Amino acid sequence: MASVGLVLGFGSSCGLADAYGVAVTTTMAITTVLAFVVMRQRWGWRLAVALPVVAAFLLVDIAFMGSNALKIVHGGWFPLAIGVLGYVLLSTWRRGRELLEVRLEEISIPYADLLSRIEADPPAEVAGTAIYLTSSVHDVPPMILHNIRHNKVLHERVILLTISAEPVPRIPRVRRVEVRVLGADGSGSPDPEEGREIVPVPEGERFYRVIAHYGYMQQPDVPDILDRCAAYGLVIDPAEATFFLGRETLLATERPGMPLWREKLFAWLARNEVGATSAFGIPPERVVELGAQIEL
């Protein structure tokens, strides 16, 4: 349908040819710039070596782009507009996620403070395992506080689960999952190294932190993560555990961070994203969602 609409909108093959020429030459130039980034950051080439190679290609690319510049007003504007729209959406999503993490950290509390609150006003203990999904690997997510404040209960075993997306395609299986027993200050064992023998965690503890590392070409799978925890001595049955997820209602405000229109755009994108239940393979019948309003 989009292709048919595009043909009808241009009305002739000449307009499509102009759009195609601008799109191809612009893509060539962008690819050359990205190749320079790869040469410097991934391959470790010296600037004196990478710059002449890229300059030779970029000179040709700029010449082609200049020859197609006159076609912009005759249809070449369309791929440029699509590119700008894609950049705005992707950059807004990335900046919005960073800003959301900052706002969540502002309402999170250190693990030591949670222990102090539990000792001062002990909640009722219920049997079973509670798994809280959180993006922080240091503090306690506000969902635990909401559960204690409103339901007045805390499970006998609490697991803070963080799924970390790494800037590499794949993470080896041996480094996929790490399990920590939280100390009084919220710290745990150091990050595992590839090839290190897995050290079982003590049994009978109440608070654990599980960190799962995935590359950007891998699909996180919570049941598989919990199954891997058994190697550490932490046995979890997903069908018997209760998963607590946060459902944030994002409010665009004048607070520093992003322009108001980008905050509204990010809030709209967040409302349409795939939920963690389906994205991570969590049994939906075991999920409890706790809502909160977050001012961006």
Short mmCIF file of C-alpha atoms in Angstrom, two decimals:
data_model
loop_
_atom_site.label_atom_id
_atom_site.label_comp_id
_atom_site.label_asym_id
_atom_site.label_seq_id
_atom_site.Cartn_x
_atom_site.Cartn_y
_atom_site.Cartn_z
CA MET A 1 0.00 0.00 0.00
CA ALA A 2 2.83 2.41 0.82
CA SER A 3 4.50 1.71 -2.53
CA VAL A 4 1.24 2.28 -4.43
CA GLY A 5 0.65 5.51 -2.54
CA LEU A 6 4.19 6.64 -3.31
CA VAL A 7 3.74 6.02 -7.06
CA LEU A 8 0.40 7.83 -7.09
CA GLY A 9 1.87 10.72 -5.13
CA PHE A 10 4.77 11.30 -7.51
CA GLY A 11 2.62 10.75 -10.57
CA SER A 12 5.53 9.89 -12.88
CA SER A 13 8.66 7.77 -13.02
CA CYS A 14 10.80 10.92 -13.30
CA GLY A 15 9.92 11.95 -9.75
CA LEU A 16 10.67 8.49 -8.46
CA ALA A 17 14.01 8.51 -10.27
CA ASP A 18 14.92 11.84 -8.64
CA ALA A 19 14.01 10.49 -5.21
CA TYR A 20 15.99 7.31 -5.85
CA GLY A 21 19.09 9.23 -6.95
CA VAL A 22 19.12 11.43 -3.84
CA ALA A 23 18.50 8.41 -1.58
CA VAL A 24 21.35 6.35 -3.07
CA THR A 25 23.97 9.11 -3.05
CA THR A 26 23.07 10.16 0.50
CA THR A 27 23.28 6.54 1.65
CA MET A 28 26.72 6.24 0.08
CA ALA A 29 27.98 9.26 2.01
CA ILE A 30 26.50 8.07 5.30
CA THR A 31 28.03 4.61 4.79
CA THR A 32 31.45 6.17 4.27
CA VAL A 33 31.15 8.19 7.49
CA LEU A 34 30.08 5.08 9.41
CA ALA A 35 33.04 3.19 7.92
CA PHE A 36 35.33 5.85 9.41
CA VAL A 37 33.75 5.29 12.83
CA VAL A 38 34.29 1.53 12.53
CA MET A 39 37.90 2.02 11.45
CA ARG A 40 38.65 4.18 14.48
CA GLN A 41 36.57 2.57 17.22
CA ARG A 42 36.38 -1.11 16.21
CA TRP A 43 39.45 -1.76 14.11
CA GLY A 44 41.73 0.65 15.96
CA TRP A 45 43.15 2.34 12.87
CA ARG A 46 45.26 5.43 13.43
CA LEU A 47 43.79 8.72 12.24
CA ALA A 48 46.61 9.17 9.74
CA VAL A 49 45.62 5.88 8.09
CA ALA A 50 41.81 6.04 8.32
CA LEU A 51 41.39 9.66 7.23
CA PRO A 52 42.98 9.39 3.73
CA VAL A 53 41.03 6.21 2.95
CA VAL A 54 37.72 7.76 3.96
CA ALA A 55 38.51 11.08 2.30
CA ALA A 56 39.02 9.36 -1.05
CA PHE A 57 35.62 7.69 -0.90
CA LEU A 58 33.90 10.73 0.57
CA LEU A 59 35.19 12.93 -2.23
CA VAL A 60 33.44 10.73 -4.78
CA ASP A 61 30.27 10.54 -2.65
CA ILE A 62 30.07 14.32 -2.27
CA ALA A 63 30.48 14.75 -6.01
CA PHE A 64 27.53 12.44 -6.65
CA MET A 65 25.47 14.20 -3.97
CA GLY A 66 26.21 17.58 -5.53
CA SER A 67 25.12 16.37 -8.94
CA ASN A 68 21.80 15.24 -7.46
CA ALA A 69 21.18 18.37 -5.38
CA LEU A 70 19.03 19.91 -8.12
CA LYS A 71 16.69 16.92 -7.90
CA ILE A 72 15.67 17.67 -4.31
CA VAL A 73 12.85 20.02 -5.27
CA HIS A 74 11.58 17.54 -7.90
CA GLY A 75 11.08 14.59 -5.55
CA GLY A 76 14.44 14.13 -3.87
CA TRP A 77 13.02 15.75 -0.73
CA PHE A 78 11.00 12.61 0.04
CA PRO A 79 13.85 10.26 1.14
CA LEU A 80 15.42 13.16 3.05
CA ALA A 81 12.14 13.74 4.89
CA ILE A 82 11.84 10.03 5.70
CA GLY A 83 15.42 10.05 7.00
CA VAL A 84 14.79 13.08 9.21
CA LEU A 85 11.58 11.52 10.56
CA GLY A 86 13.38 8.26 11.37
CA TYR A 87 16.19 10.12 13.10
CA VAL A 88 13.77 12.16 15.20
CA LEU A 89 11.87 9.04 16.29
CA LEU A 90 14.95 6.97 17.11
CA SER A 91 16.85 9.76 18.86
CA THR A 92 13.75 10.70 20.85
CA TRP A 93 13.28 7.09 21.94
CA ARG A 94 16.91 6.75 23.02
CA ARG A 95 17.01 10.06 24.87
CA GLY A 96 13.63 9.36 26.42
CA ARG A 97 14.77 5.98 27.76
CA GLU A 98 17.85 7.61 29.27
CA LEU A 99 15.70 10.30 30.86
CA LEU A 100 13.22 7.72 32.17
CA GLU A 101 16.02 5.78 33.84
CA VAL A 102 17.18 8.97 35.54
CA ARG A 103 13.66 9.67 36.80
CA LEU A 104 13.27 6.10 38.09
CA GLU A 105 16.61 6.31 39.89
CA GLU A 106 15.39 9.49 41.59
CA ILE A 107 12.50 7.60 43.22
CA SER A 108 14.49 4.42 43.92
CA ILE A 109 16.13 3.85 47.28
CA PRO A 110 19.37 2.15 48.36
CA TYR A 111 19.09 -1.44 49.52
CA ALA A 112 20.26 -0.48 53.03
CA ASP A 113 17.33 1.94 53.34
CA LEU A 114 14.91 -0.84 52.39
CA LEU A 115 16.30 -3.06 55.13
CA SER A 116 15.91 -0.23 57.63
CA ARG A 117 12.27 0.26 56.67
CA ILE A 118 11.57 -3.45 56.94
CA GLU A 119 13.15 -3.58 60.40
CA ALA A 120 11.26 -0.50 61.57
CA ASP A 121 7.88 -1.70 60.25
CA PRO A 122 8.07 -5.40 59.32
CA PRO A 123 5.57 -6.37 56.62
CA ALA A 124 3.78 -9.70 56.65
CA GLU A 125 5.82 -12.46 55.04
CA VAL A 126 4.20 -14.64 52.40
CA ALA A 127 5.49 -17.85 50.91
CA GLY A 128 6.93 -17.98 47.41
CA THR A 129 9.30 -16.03 45.20
CA ALA A 130 8.78 -12.48 44.00
CA ILE A 131 10.71 -11.35 40.91
CA TYR A 132 10.95 -7.63 40.29
CA LEU A 133 12.13 -6.50 36.86
CA THR A 134 14.31 -3.42 37.17
CA SER A 135 16.77 -1.54 34.99
CA SER A 136 18.98 -0.58 37.94
CA VAL A 137 21.78 -2.86 39.12
CA HIS A 138 22.40 -0.83 42.28
CA ASP A 139 19.22 0.43 43.94
CA VAL A 140 15.88 -1.08 44.85
CA PRO A 141 13.05 -0.47 42.36
CA PRO A 142 10.11 1.61 43.61
CA MET A 143 7.78 -1.34 42.87
CA ILE A 144 8.94 -3.05 46.09
CA LEU A 145 8.04 0.03 48.11
CA HIS A 146 4.63 0.23 46.43
CA ASN A 147 3.97 -3.43 47.24
CA ILE A 148 4.96 -3.02 50.88
CA ARG A 149 3.10 0.28 51.26
CA HIS A 150 -0.18 -0.86 49.71
CA ASN A 151 -0.28 -4.63 50.29
CA LYS A 152 1.74 -4.74 53.53
CA VAL A 153 3.47 -7.97 52.46
CA LEU A 154 6.89 -9.15 51.29
CA HIS A 155 7.70 -12.56 49.85
CA GLU A 156 10.06 -14.90 51.62
CA ARG A 157 12.42 -14.73 48.64
CA VAL A 158 12.88 -11.60 46.53
CA ILE A 159 14.81 -11.49 43.26
CA LEU A 160 15.76 -8.27 41.50
CA LEU A 161 16.09 -9.15 37.82
CA THR A 162 17.88 -6.84 35.40
CA ILE A 163 18.14 -7.55 31.68
CA SER A 164 21.12 -5.67 30.32
CA ALA A 165 21.41 -4.98 26.59
CA GLU A 166 25.09 -4.92 25.64
CA PRO A 167 26.57 -3.09 22.59
CA VAL A 168 27.73 -6.36 20.99
CA PRO A 169 25.84 -8.82 18.75
CA ARG A 170 25.95 -11.82 21.10
CA ILE A 171 26.94 -12.70 24.65
CA PRO A 172 28.43 -16.20 25.21
CA ARG A 173 26.34 -18.57 27.28
CA VAL A 174 28.98 -18.75 30.00
CA ARG A 175 28.64 -14.99 30.58
CA ARG A 176 24.89 -14.75 30.08
CA VAL A 177 23.72 -14.73 33.70
CA GLU A 178 25.23 -13.69 37.01
CA VAL A 179 23.65 -14.19 40.43
CA ARG A 180 24.46 -12.18 43.54
CA VAL A 181 23.35 -12.40 47.14
CA LEU A 182 22.75 -8.85 48.31
CA GLY A 183 24.75 -7.78 51.31
CA ALA A 184 23.71 -5.19 53.82
CA ASP A 185 24.89 -2.42 51.49
CA GLY A 186 23.25 -3.90 48.40
CA SER A 187 26.52 -5.11 46.91
CA GLY A 188 27.17 -8.61 45.67
CA SER A 189 29.71 -10.75 43.94
CA PRO A 190 31.71 -9.17 41.09
CA ASP A 191 30.76 -9.60 37.45
CA PRO A 192 31.70 -13.03 36.10
CA GLU A 193 34.51 -13.40 33.61
CA GLU A 194 34.40 -15.71 30.63
CA GLY A 195 35.61 -19.14 31.62
CA ARG A 196 35.36 -18.53 35.38
CA GLU A 197 33.91 -21.39 37.39
CA ILE A 198 30.39 -20.70 38.64
CA VAL A 199 30.32 -20.25 42.41
CA PRO A 200 27.00 -21.30 44.01
CA VAL A 201 25.25 -18.70 46.14
CA PRO A 202 24.25 -19.48 49.74
CA GLU A 203 20.82 -20.97 50.24
CA GLY A 204 18.14 -19.51 52.44
CA GLU A 205 18.88 -15.86 51.67
CA ARG A 206 16.02 -13.45 51.14
CA PHE A 207 17.32 -10.96 48.58
CA TYR A 208 19.11 -11.87 45.35
CA ARG A 209 20.11 -9.87 42.32
CA VAL A 210 20.14 -11.57 38.92
CA ILE A 211 21.70 -9.78 35.95
CA ALA A 212 21.22 -11.21 32.46
CA HIS A 213 23.42 -9.96 29.62
CA TYR A 214 22.17 -10.10 26.04
CA GLY A 215 23.57 -8.82 22.77
CA TYR A 216 21.46 -6.73 20.43
CA MET A 217 20.93 -9.74 18.12
CA GLN A 218 19.66 -11.95 20.96
CA GLN A 219 16.14 -12.19 22.33
CA PRO A 220 15.89 -12.15 26.14
CA ASP A 221 13.98 -15.09 27.60
CA VAL A 222 13.11 -14.86 31.29
CA PRO A 223 12.29 -18.59 31.78
CA ASP A 224 15.69 -19.44 30.27
CA ILE A 225 17.37 -16.90 32.57
CA LEU A 226 15.75 -18.43 35.64
CA ASP A 227 16.71 -21.90 34.45
CA ARG A 228 20.36 -20.82 34.24
CA CYS A 229 20.19 -19.60 37.84
CA ALA A 230 20.00 -23.25 38.93
CA ALA A 231 23.73 -23.57 38.18
CA TYR A 232 24.32 -21.12 41.03
CA GLY A 233 22.09 -23.06 43.40
CA LEU A 234 19.18 -20.64 42.97
CA VAL A 235 16.29 -22.84 41.84
CA ILE A 236 13.26 -20.92 40.55
CA ASP A 237 10.09 -22.28 39.02
CA PRO A 238 8.60 -19.59 36.72
CA ALA A 239 5.19 -21.21 37.01
CA GLU A 240 5.23 -20.68 40.80
CA ALA A 241 6.93 -17.28 41.00
CA THR A 242 5.18 -13.90 40.95
CA PHE A 243 6.55 -11.31 38.54
CA PHE A 244 6.14 -7.66 39.48
CA LEU A 245 6.33 -5.24 36.58
CA GLY A 246 6.10 -1.48 36.59
CA ARG A 247 3.60 0.25 34.33
CA GLU A 248 4.65 3.88 34.14
CA THR A 249 2.33 6.63 32.98
CA LEU A 250 4.67 9.23 31.48
CA LEU A 251 3.80 12.90 31.91
CA ALA A 252 5.43 15.58 29.76
CA THR A 253 6.59 18.51 31.91
CA GLU A 254 8.79 21.58 31.67
CA ARG A 255 11.55 19.91 33.70
CA PRO A 256 15.01 19.97 32.11
CA GLY A 257 15.72 16.96 29.94
CA MET A 258 13.95 17.19 26.60
CA PRO A 259 11.79 19.75 24.83
CA LEU A 260 8.11 19.40 25.68
CA TRP A 261 7.15 18.19 22.20
CA ARG A 262 9.78 15.43 22.33
CA GLU A 263 8.56 14.34 25.77
CA LYS A 264 5.02 14.05 24.40
CA LEU A 265 6.35 12.10 21.42
CA PHE A 266 8.28 9.75 23.71
CA ALA A 267 5.22 9.22 25.93
CA TRP A 268 3.22 8.26 22.82
CA LEU A 269 5.96 5.86 21.66
CA ALA A 270 6.13 4.30 25.13
CA ARG A 271 2.38 3.66 25.15
CA ASN A 272 2.72 1.69 21.91
CA GLU A 273 5.80 -0.39 22.76
CA VAL A 274 5.62 -4.16 23.25
CA GLY A 275 5.11 -5.02 26.90
CA ALA A 276 7.75 -6.83 28.91
CA THR A 277 5.44 -9.81 29.44
CA SER A 278 5.40 -10.80 25.77
CA ALA A 279 8.84 -9.40 24.92
CA PHE A 280 10.63 -11.47 27.58
CA GLY A 281 8.47 -14.59 27.53
CA ILE A 282 7.08 -14.11 31.05
CA PRO A 283 4.05 -16.26 31.91
CA PRO A 284 1.21 -13.70 31.76
CA GLU A 285 -0.83 -15.44 34.44
CA ARG A 286 2.03 -14.88 36.93
CA VAL A 287 2.36 -11.12 36.34
CA VAL A 288 1.33 -8.32 38.69
CA GLU A 289 1.63 -4.77 37.34
CA LEU A 290 2.11 -1.81 39.66
CA GLY A 291 1.37 1.59 38.16
CA ALA A 292 3.14 4.88 38.75
CA GLN A 293 3.15 8.34 37.23
CA ILE A 294 6.55 9.59 36.12
CA GLU A 295 7.12 13.23 35.31
CA LEU A 296 9.62 13.57 32.50
#
